[in-house]
Tab-separated table of C-alpha atoms in Angstrom:
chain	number	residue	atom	x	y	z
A	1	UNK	CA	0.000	0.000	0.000
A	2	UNK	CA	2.608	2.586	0.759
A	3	UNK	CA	4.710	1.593	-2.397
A	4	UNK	CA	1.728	2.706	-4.116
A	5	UNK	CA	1.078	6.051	-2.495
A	6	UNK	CA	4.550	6.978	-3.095
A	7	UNK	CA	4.656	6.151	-6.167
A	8	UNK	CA	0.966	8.677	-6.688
A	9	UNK	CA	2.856	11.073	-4.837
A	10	UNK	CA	5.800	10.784	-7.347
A	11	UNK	CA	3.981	11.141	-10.595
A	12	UNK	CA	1.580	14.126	-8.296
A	13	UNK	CA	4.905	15.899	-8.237
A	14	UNK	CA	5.977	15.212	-11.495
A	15	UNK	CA	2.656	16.555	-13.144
A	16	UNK	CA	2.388	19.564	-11.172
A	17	UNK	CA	5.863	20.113	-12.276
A	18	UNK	CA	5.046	20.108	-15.706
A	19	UNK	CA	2.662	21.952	-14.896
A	20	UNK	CA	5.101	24.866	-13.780
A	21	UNK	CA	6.913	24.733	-16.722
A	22	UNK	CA	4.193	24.360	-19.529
A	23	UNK	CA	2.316	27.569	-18.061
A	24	UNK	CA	5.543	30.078	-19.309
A	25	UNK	CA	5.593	28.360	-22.414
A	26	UNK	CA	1.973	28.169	-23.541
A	27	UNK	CA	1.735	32.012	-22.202
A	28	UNK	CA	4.580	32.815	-24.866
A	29	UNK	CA	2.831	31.146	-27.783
A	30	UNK	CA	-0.361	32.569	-27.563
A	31	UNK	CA	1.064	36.103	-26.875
A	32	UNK	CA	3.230	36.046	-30.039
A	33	UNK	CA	0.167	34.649	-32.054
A	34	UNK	CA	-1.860	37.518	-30.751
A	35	UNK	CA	0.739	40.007	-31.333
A	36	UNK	CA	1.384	39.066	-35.070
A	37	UNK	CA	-2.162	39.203	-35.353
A	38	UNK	CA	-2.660	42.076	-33.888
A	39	UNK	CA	0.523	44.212	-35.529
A	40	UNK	CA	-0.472	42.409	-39.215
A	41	UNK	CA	-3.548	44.489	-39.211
A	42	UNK	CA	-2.404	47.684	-37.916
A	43	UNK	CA	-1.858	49.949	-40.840
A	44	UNK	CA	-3.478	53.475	-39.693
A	45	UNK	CA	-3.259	53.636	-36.047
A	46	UNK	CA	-0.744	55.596	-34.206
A	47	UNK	CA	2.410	54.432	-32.024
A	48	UNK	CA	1.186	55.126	-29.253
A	49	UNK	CA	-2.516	52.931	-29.532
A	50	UNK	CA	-0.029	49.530	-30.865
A	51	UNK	CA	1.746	50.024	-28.206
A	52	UNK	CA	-1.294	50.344	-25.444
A	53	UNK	CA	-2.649	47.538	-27.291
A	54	UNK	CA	0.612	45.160	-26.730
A	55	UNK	CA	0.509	46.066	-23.141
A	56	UNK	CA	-2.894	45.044	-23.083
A	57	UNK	CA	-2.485	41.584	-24.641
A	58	UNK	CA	0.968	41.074	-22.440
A	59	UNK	CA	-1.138	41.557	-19.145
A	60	UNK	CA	-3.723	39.186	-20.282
A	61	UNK	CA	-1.498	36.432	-20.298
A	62	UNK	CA	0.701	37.339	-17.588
A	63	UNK	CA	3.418	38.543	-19.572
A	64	UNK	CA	5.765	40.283	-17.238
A	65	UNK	CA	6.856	42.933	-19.635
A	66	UNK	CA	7.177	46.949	-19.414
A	67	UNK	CA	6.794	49.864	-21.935
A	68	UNK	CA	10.180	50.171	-22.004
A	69	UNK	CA	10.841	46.451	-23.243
A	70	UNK	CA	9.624	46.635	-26.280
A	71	UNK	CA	10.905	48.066	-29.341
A	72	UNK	CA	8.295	49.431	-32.047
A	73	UNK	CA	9.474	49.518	-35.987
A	74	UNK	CA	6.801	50.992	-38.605
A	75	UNK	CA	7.698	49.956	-42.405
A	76	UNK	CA	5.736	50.993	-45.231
A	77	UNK	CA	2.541	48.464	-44.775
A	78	UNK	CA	2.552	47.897	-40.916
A	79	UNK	CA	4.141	47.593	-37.475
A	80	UNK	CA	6.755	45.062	-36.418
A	81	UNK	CA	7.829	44.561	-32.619
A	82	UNK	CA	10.818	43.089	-30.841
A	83	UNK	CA	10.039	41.921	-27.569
A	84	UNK	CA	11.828	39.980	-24.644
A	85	UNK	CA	11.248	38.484	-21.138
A	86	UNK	CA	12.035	36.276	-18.718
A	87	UNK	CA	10.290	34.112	-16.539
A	88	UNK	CA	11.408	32.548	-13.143
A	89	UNK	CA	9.669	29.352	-12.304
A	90	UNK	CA	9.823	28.381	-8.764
A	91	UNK	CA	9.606	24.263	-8.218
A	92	UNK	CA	8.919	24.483	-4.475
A	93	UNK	CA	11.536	26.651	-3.298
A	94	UNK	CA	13.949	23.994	-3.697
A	95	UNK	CA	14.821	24.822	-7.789
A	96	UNK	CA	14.567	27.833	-9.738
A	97	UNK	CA	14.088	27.815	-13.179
A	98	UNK	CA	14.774	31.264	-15.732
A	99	UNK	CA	13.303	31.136	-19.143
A	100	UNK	CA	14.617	33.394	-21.599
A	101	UNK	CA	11.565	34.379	-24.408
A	102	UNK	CA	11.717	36.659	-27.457
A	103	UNK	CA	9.512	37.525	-29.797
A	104	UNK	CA	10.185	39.102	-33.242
A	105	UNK	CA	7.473	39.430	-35.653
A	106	UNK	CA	9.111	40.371	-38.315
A	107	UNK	CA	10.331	37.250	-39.123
């Protein structure tokens, strides 16, 4: 019985760990999808708006980034942005894990 609740326990930890990690990760995909969406369709609209709009998306997922983090190019059809982060996760105060993300969309 107890070589069974271990080994719950185990793959409990393991999962929740994976967890940890995934929720960076899936945070950083779905920003840069919104942002490339967002920027492909922003042909008339001032610096300022993109750039209240970016914040925007970055708080709704959790996207610990400031004004001052991201740099703004306009070409001749639209708006491009270079953005970077990074994310400490925190696997019960025992390991600490930094993620480095970046985002370019003009590539």
């Amino acid at each position: 019985m107890s070589k069974k609740l271990v080994f719950l326990l185990v793959i409990a930890l393991i999962g929740y760990s994976l967890f940890l990690i995934a929720k960076p990760h899936y945070n950083y995909y779905a920003f840069k999808s919104d942002l490339r969406e967002r920027l492909y369709v922003s042909v008339a609209e001032g610096e300022k708006e993109i750039m209240e709009e970016i914040l925007k998306i970055a708080e709704q997922y959790n996207i610990p980034i400031e004004e001052q983090d991201i740099r703004l190019y306009k070409n001749e059809r639209r708006y491009t942005a270079v953005i970077s982060w990074e994310e400490t996760v925190n696997f019960f105060n025992v390991y600490q894990k930094t993620f480095e993300f970046h985002v370019d969309t003009s590539q």
